[in-house]
Amino acid sequence: MQNTSDAARRVIDIIAEQAMVDTSEVRMEMSLSDLGLDSLGLVECIFGIEEAFDVSVPFNANAPDQAGFDISSVGAIISEVEKLIARQAA
């Protein structure tokens, strides 16, 4: 996980904690289901991200595909979080 931003490391920490795996097992191309996370685990990740970064994640658990927040992979989630942080800083 070289050249990983602080935000990326924190997101990976949150996901790994919810998946109960070591951060070294989390890969950018993995989906949350690859890590054994179900919809409740996803919601817990979202809450963890919101708390860690003081952002509001535009995510609707009832329509996850229409949320405007890409949860297709760990890398996509990191990218979305980095966008939220940048918007908040602007």
PDB file of C-alpha atoms in Angstrom:
ATOM      1  CA  MET A   1       0.000   0.000   0.000  1.00  0.00           C
ATOM      2  CA  GLN A   2       2.760   2.420  -0.883  1.00  0.00           C
ATOM      3  CA  ASN A   3       1.936   6.007  -1.853  1.00  0.00           C
ATOM      4  CA  THR A   4      -1.354   5.770  -0.023  1.00  0.00           C
ATOM      5  CA  SER A   5      -2.848   9.025   1.202  1.00  0.00           C
ATOM      6  CA  ASP A   6      -3.765   9.509   4.848  1.00  0.00           C
ATOM      7  CA  ALA A   7      -7.438   9.485   3.858  1.00  0.00           C
ATOM      8  CA  ALA A   8      -6.994   6.187   2.006  1.00  0.00           C
ATOM      9  CA  ARG A   9      -5.270   4.613   5.005  1.00  0.00           C
ATOM     10  CA  ARG A  10      -8.069   5.742   7.300  1.00  0.00           C
ATOM     11  CA  VAL A  11     -10.759   4.402   4.952  1.00  0.00           C
ATOM     12  CA  ILE A  12      -8.907   1.076   4.710  1.00  0.00           C
ATOM     13  CA  ASP A  13      -8.634   0.960   8.515  1.00  0.00           C
ATOM     14  CA  ILE A  14     -12.403   1.484   8.826  1.00  0.00           C
ATOM     15  CA  ILE A  15     -13.213  -1.171   6.222  1.00  0.00           C
ATOM     16  CA  ALA A  16     -10.728  -3.662   7.676  1.00  0.00           C
ATOM     17  CA  GLU A  17     -12.130  -3.145  11.166  1.00  0.00           C
ATOM     18  CA  GLN A  18     -15.683  -3.807   9.976  1.00  0.00           C
ATOM     19  CA  ALA A  19     -14.572  -6.835   7.934  1.00  0.00           C
ATOM     20  CA  MET A  20     -12.476  -8.098  10.865  1.00  0.00           C
ATOM     21  CA  VAL A  21      -9.416  -8.534   8.643  1.00  0.00           C
ATOM     22  CA  ASP A  22      -5.919  -7.100   8.753  1.00  0.00           C
ATOM     23  CA  THR A  23      -5.409  -3.975   6.684  1.00  0.00           C
ATOM     24  CA  SER A  24      -2.783  -5.867   4.673  1.00  0.00           C
ATOM     25  CA  GLU A  25      -5.590  -8.086   3.325  1.00  0.00           C
ATOM     26  CA  VAL A  26      -7.542  -5.140   1.899  1.00  0.00           C
ATOM     27  CA  ARG A  27      -6.864  -4.480  -1.795  1.00  0.00           C
ATOM     28  CA  MET A  28      -8.072  -1.520  -3.853  1.00  0.00           C
ATOM     29  CA  GLU A  29      -9.889  -3.696  -6.376  1.00  0.00           C
ATOM     30  CA  MET A  30     -11.830  -5.679  -3.752  1.00  0.00           C
ATOM     31  CA  SER A  31     -15.536  -5.146  -3.229  1.00  0.00           C
ATOM     32  CA  LEU A  32     -16.973  -5.043   0.261  1.00  0.00           C
ATOM     33  CA  SER A  33     -18.593  -8.409  -0.382  1.00  0.00           C
ATOM     34  CA  ASP A  34     -15.139  -9.800  -1.266  1.00  0.00           C
ATOM     35  CA  LEU A  35     -14.214  -8.819   2.288  1.00  0.00           C
ATOM     36  CA  GLY A  36     -17.276 -10.542   3.711  1.00  0.00           C
ATOM     37  CA  LEU A  37     -19.212  -7.358   4.455  1.00  0.00           C
ATOM     38  CA  ASP A  38     -22.979  -7.403   4.094  1.00  0.00           C
ATOM     39  CA  SER A  39     -25.333  -4.424   3.932  1.00  0.00           C
ATOM     40  CA  LEU A  40     -25.074  -3.838   7.689  1.00  0.00           C
ATOM     41  CA  GLY A  41     -21.279  -3.842   7.415  1.00  0.00           C
ATOM     42  CA  LEU A  42     -21.548  -1.326   4.582  1.00  0.00           C
ATOM     43  CA  VAL A  43     -23.704   0.973   6.709  1.00  0.00           C
ATOM     44  CA  GLU A  44     -21.212   0.671   9.582  1.00  0.00           C
ATOM     45  CA  CYS A  45     -18.408   1.614   7.160  1.00  0.00           C
ATOM     46  CA  ILE A  46     -20.391   4.653   6.005  1.00  0.00           C
ATOM     47  CA  PHE A  47     -20.960   5.752   9.614  1.00  0.00           C
ATOM     48  CA  GLY A  48     -17.268   5.224  10.358  1.00  0.00           C
ATOM     49  CA  ILE A  49     -16.241   7.308   7.350  1.00  0.00           C
ATOM     50  CA  GLU A  50     -18.655  10.103   8.262  1.00  0.00           C
ATOM     51  CA  GLU A  51     -17.322  10.201  11.803  1.00  0.00           C
ATOM     52  CA  ALA A  52     -13.639   9.946  10.858  1.00  0.00           C
ATOM     53  CA  PHE A  53     -13.753  12.678   8.231  1.00  0.00           C
ATOM     54  CA  ASP A  54     -16.645  14.814   9.506  1.00  0.00           C
ATOM     55  CA  VAL A  55     -18.421  14.501   6.150  1.00  0.00           C
ATOM     56  CA  SER A  56     -21.910  13.509   5.104  1.00  0.00           C
ATOM     57  CA  VAL A  57     -21.858  10.547   2.739  1.00  0.00           C
ATOM     58  CA  PRO A  58     -24.675  10.731   0.146  1.00  0.00           C
ATOM     59  CA  PHE A  59     -25.739   7.132   0.586  1.00  0.00           C
ATOM     60  CA  ASN A  60     -29.202   5.601   0.755  1.00  0.00           C
ATOM     61  CA  ALA A  61     -29.144   2.054   2.135  1.00  0.00           C
ATOM     62  CA  ASN A  62     -32.508   1.397   0.499  1.00  0.00           C
ATOM     63  CA  ALA A  63     -31.145   2.273  -2.960  1.00  0.00           C
ATOM     64  CA  PRO A  64     -27.358   1.783  -2.800  1.00  0.00           C
ATOM     65  CA  ASP A  65     -26.983   1.824  -6.595  1.00  0.00           C
ATOM     66  CA  GLN A  66     -28.609   5.264  -6.837  1.00  0.00           C
ATOM     67  CA  ALA A  67     -26.715   6.969  -4.040  1.00  0.00           C
ATOM     68  CA  GLY A  68     -24.224   8.970  -6.071  1.00  0.00           C
ATOM     69  CA  PHE A  69     -21.486   7.387  -3.955  1.00  0.00           C
ATOM     70  CA  ASP A  70     -19.541   4.610  -5.686  1.00  0.00           C
ATOM     71  CA  ILE A  71     -19.211   1.590  -3.393  1.00  0.00           C
ATOM     72  CA  SER A  72     -18.130  -0.864  -6.104  1.00  0.00           C
ATOM     73  CA  SER A  73     -14.625  -1.345  -4.668  1.00  0.00           C
ATOM     74  CA  VAL A  74     -12.337  -0.197  -1.877  1.00  0.00           C
ATOM     75  CA  GLY A  75     -10.540   2.074  -4.352  1.00  0.00           C
ATOM     76  CA  ALA A  76     -13.843   3.602  -5.497  1.00  0.00           C
ATOM     77  CA  ILE A  77     -14.876   4.293  -1.904  1.00  0.00           C
ATOM     78  CA  ILE A  78     -11.523   5.971  -1.225  1.00  0.00           C
ATOM     79  CA  SER A  79     -11.919   8.106  -4.349  1.00  0.00           C
ATOM     80  CA  GLU A  80     -15.415   9.164  -3.277  1.00  0.00           C
ATOM     81  CA  VAL A  81     -14.223  10.037   0.243  1.00  0.00           C
ATOM     82  CA  GLU A  82     -11.347  12.089  -1.168  1.00  0.00           C
ATOM     83  CA  LYS A  83     -13.876  14.004  -3.326  1.00  0.00           C
ATOM     84  CA  LEU A  84     -16.052  14.690  -0.264  1.00  0.00           C
ATOM     85  CA  ILE A  85     -13.022  15.949   1.690  1.00  0.00           C
ATOM     86  CA  ALA A  86     -11.986  18.208  -1.209  1.00  0.00           C
ATOM     87  CA  ARG A  87     -15.523  19.634  -1.508  1.00  0.00           C
ATOM     88  CA  GLN A  88     -15.639  20.302   2.207  1.00  0.00           C
ATOM     89  CA  ALA A  89     -12.271  22.100   2.089  1.00  0.00           C
ATOM     90  CA  ALA A  90     -13.338  24.313  -0.850  1.00  0.00           C
TER      91      ALA A  90
END
